[in-house]
Amino acid sequence: MSTETSVAHEADWTRVRSAVCNRWPQISEEELSKCPNEAEWMIEFVKGRVDTSRDEIESVVREFAPQESMADRLSHTAEDSVRKASESARFAVMRADECIAERPTQSVLASFVAGALVGVTVTALWCRQNREPSRWEHFKTRTWG
């Protein structure tokens, strides 16, 4: 990004911050300056500080925010999806740790049974795939010439 473009971009975001501060005076421009220059981040930041619907916040921010390219929007969407997935995975791991700490004996037994079932299933599938043909199958395939 060239210097002129970055200055114009920063001016656009200064305008967004001013619009947000005018709409919600309880938020200072100093607080908003900590927020990255991205519409989704700004919306989430404001949503955490005011008791207003997301749609209203989004309309104010998007009205004054510079237009993002399709690549920027896809990038932000991907980042948000990864962030939400990592938060969910982190929560699931924490919950699993809690369950194991609360019931260690049952956890070990459940893991043993699950492992045994997976082992039996894999062994059965492998044996079925590599089984020898029966005598009848040998007899059926013979040609009498």
GROMACS .gro file of C-alpha atoms in nm:
model
  145
    1MET     CA    1   0.000   0.000   0.000
    2SER     CA    2   0.144   0.335  -0.100
    3THR     CA    3   0.188   0.619   0.149
    4GLU     CA    4  -0.093   0.824  -0.009
    5THR     CA    5  -0.327   0.527   0.001
    6SER     CA    6  -0.244   0.448   0.364
    7VAL     CA    7  -0.301   0.811   0.466
    8ALA     CA    8  -0.639   0.812   0.289
    9HIS     CA    9  -0.723   0.478   0.446
   10GLU     CA   10  -0.638   0.610   0.795
   11ALA     CA   11  -0.849   0.921   0.729
   12ASP     CA   12  -1.144   0.698   0.637
   13TRP     CA   13  -1.109   0.507   0.964
   14THR     CA   14  -1.079   0.832   1.160
   15ARG     CA   15  -1.414   0.927   1.007
   16VAL     CA   16  -1.559   0.590   1.116
   17ARG     CA   17  -1.432   0.640   1.472
   18SER     CA   18  -1.582   0.992   1.483
   19ALA     CA   19  -1.919   0.860   1.362
   20VAL     CA   20  -1.917   0.586   1.627
   21CYS     CA   21  -1.823   0.835   1.901
   22ASN     CA   22  -2.099   1.073   1.789
   23ARG     CA   23  -2.355   0.792   1.793
   24TRP     CA   24  -2.238   0.639   2.123
   25PRO     CA   25  -2.075   0.912   2.339
   26GLN     CA   26  -1.979   0.660   2.610
   27ILE     CA   27  -1.706   0.530   2.373
   28SER     CA   28  -1.400   0.749   2.339
   29GLU     CA   29  -1.186   0.781   2.028
   30GLU     CA   30  -0.891   0.668   2.237
   31GLU     CA   31  -1.066   0.335   2.302
   32LEU     CA   32  -1.152   0.300   1.935
   33SER     CA   33  -0.794   0.369   1.831
   34LYS     CA   34  -0.697   0.036   1.991
   35CYS     CA   35  -0.929  -0.144   1.750
   36PRO     CA   36  -0.784  -0.259   1.415
   37ASN     CA   37  -0.897  -0.078   1.099
   38GLU     CA   38  -1.140  -0.350   0.995
   39ALA     CA   39  -1.519  -0.329   0.992
   40GLU     CA   40  -1.583  -0.665   1.165
   41TRP     CA   41  -1.336  -0.590   1.444
   42MET     CA   42  -1.485  -0.245   1.492
   43ILE     CA   43  -1.839  -0.388   1.507
   44GLU     CA   44  -1.739  -0.649   1.766
   45PHE     CA   45  -1.549  -0.389   1.968
   46VAL     CA   46  -1.847  -0.152   1.980
   47LYS     CA   47  -2.092  -0.438   2.045
   48GLY     CA   48  -1.896  -0.526   2.358
   49ARG     CA   49  -1.931  -0.173   2.494
   50VAL     CA   50  -2.288  -0.069   2.411
   51ASP     CA   51  -2.630  -0.225   2.457
   52THR     CA   52  -2.745  -0.192   2.096
   53SER     CA   53  -2.834  -0.440   1.824
   54ARG     CA   54  -2.558  -0.564   1.599
   55ASP     CA   55  -2.753  -0.446   1.294
   56GLU     CA   56  -2.754  -0.085   1.414
   57ILE     CA   57  -2.382  -0.091   1.493
   58GLU     CA   58  -2.308  -0.256   1.160
   59SER     CA   59  -2.506   0.007   0.968
   60VAL     CA   60  -2.316   0.294   1.134
   61VAL     CA   61  -1.973   0.136   1.083
   62ARG     CA   62  -2.037   0.019   0.725
   63GLU     CA   63  -2.182   0.356   0.625
   64PHE     CA   64  -1.852   0.531   0.695
   65ALA     CA   65  -1.601   0.246   0.654
   66PRO     CA   66  -1.402   0.222   0.330
   67GLN     CA   67  -1.518  -0.053   0.097
   68GLU     CA   68  -1.322  -0.375   0.126
   69SER     CA   69  -1.220  -0.581  -0.172
   70MET     CA   70  -1.360  -0.930  -0.220
   71ALA     CA   71  -1.024  -1.077  -0.117
   72ASP     CA   72  -1.028  -0.875   0.206
   73ARG     CA   73  -1.381  -0.991   0.286
   74LEU     CA   74  -1.291  -1.354   0.219
   75SER     CA   75  -0.979  -1.319   0.431
   76HIS     CA   76  -1.175  -1.170   0.721
   77THR     CA   77  -1.443  -1.438   0.694
   78ALA     CA   78  -1.178  -1.711   0.697
   79GLU     CA   79  -1.002  -1.553   0.996
   80ASP     CA   80  -1.330  -1.530   1.187
   81SER     CA   81  -1.414  -1.891   1.108
   82VAL     CA   82  -1.072  -2.011   1.223
   83ARG     CA   83  -1.097  -1.801   1.539
   84LYS     CA   84  -1.443  -1.941   1.623
   85ALA     CA   85  -1.332  -2.297   1.549
   86SER     CA   86  -1.024  -2.262   1.767
   87GLU     CA   87  -1.234  -2.120   2.051
   88SER     CA   88  -1.475  -2.415   2.021
   89ALA     CA   89  -1.190  -2.664   2.015
   90ARG     CA   90  -1.027  -2.499   2.316
   91PHE     CA   91  -1.357  -2.517   2.505
   92ALA     CA   92  -1.402  -2.885   2.412
   93VAL     CA   93  -1.051  -2.969   2.536
   94MET     CA   94  -1.113  -2.782   2.862
   95ARG     CA   95  -1.442  -2.969   2.911
   96ALA     CA   96  -1.274  -3.304   2.839
   97ASP     CA   97  -1.004  -3.223   3.095
   98GLU     CA   98  -1.272  -3.142   3.351
   99CYS     CA   99  -1.456  -3.470   3.285
  100ILE     CA  100  -1.136  -3.671   3.315
  101ALA     CA  101  -1.044  -3.493   3.640
  102GLU     CA  102  -1.392  -3.553   3.786
  103ARG     CA  103  -1.412  -3.922   3.690
  104PRO     CA  104  -1.068  -4.068   3.620
  105THR     CA  105  -1.167  -4.435   3.657
  106GLN     CA  106  -1.466  -4.411   3.424
  107SER     CA  107  -1.255  -4.215   3.173
  108VAL     CA  108  -0.988  -4.485   3.161
  109LEU     CA  109  -1.248  -4.762   3.127
  110ALA     CA  110  -1.436  -4.575   2.854
  111SER     CA  111  -1.110  -4.519   2.664
  112PHE     CA  112  -1.019  -4.887   2.698
  113VAL     CA  113  -1.359  -5.004   2.572
  114ALA     CA  114  -1.353  -4.755   2.282
  115GLY     CA  115  -1.003  -4.869   2.186
  116ALA     CA  116  -1.103  -5.236   2.204
  117LEU     CA  117  -1.409  -5.173   1.984
  118VAL     CA  118  -1.203  -4.985   1.727
  119GLY     CA  119  -0.943  -5.264   1.729
  120VAL     CA  120  -1.204  -5.539   1.683
  121THR     CA  121  -1.374  -5.343   1.404
  122VAL     CA  122  -1.051  -5.278   1.215
  123THR     CA  123  -0.941  -5.640   1.256
  124ALA     CA  124  -1.277  -5.770   1.132
  125LEU     CA  125  -1.269  -5.542   0.828
  126TRP     CA  126  -0.912  -5.640   0.748
  127CYS     CA  127  -0.987  -6.012   0.780
  128ARG     CA  128  -1.298  -5.979   0.564
  129GLN     CA  129  -1.100  -5.802   0.295
  130ASN     CA  130  -0.821  -6.063   0.290
  131ARG     CA  131  -1.023  -6.380   0.344
  132GLU     CA  132  -0.950  -6.700   0.154
  133PRO     CA  133  -1.212  -6.828  -0.089
  134SER     CA  134  -1.410  -7.126   0.036
  135ARG     CA  135  -1.398  -7.470  -0.130
  136TRP     CA  136  -1.736  -7.406  -0.289
  137GLU     CA  137  -1.608  -7.081  -0.441
  138HIS     CA  138  -1.305  -7.270  -0.579
  139PHE     CA  139  -1.534  -7.536  -0.722
  140LYS     CA  140  -1.772  -7.282  -0.881
  141THR     CA  141  -1.494  -7.105  -1.063
  142ARG     CA  142  -1.353  -7.424  -1.220
  143THR     CA  143  -1.415  -7.466  -1.586
  144TRP     CA  144  -1.480  -7.812  -1.719
  145GLY     CA  145  -1.316  -7.828  -2.052
   0.00000   0.00000   0.00000
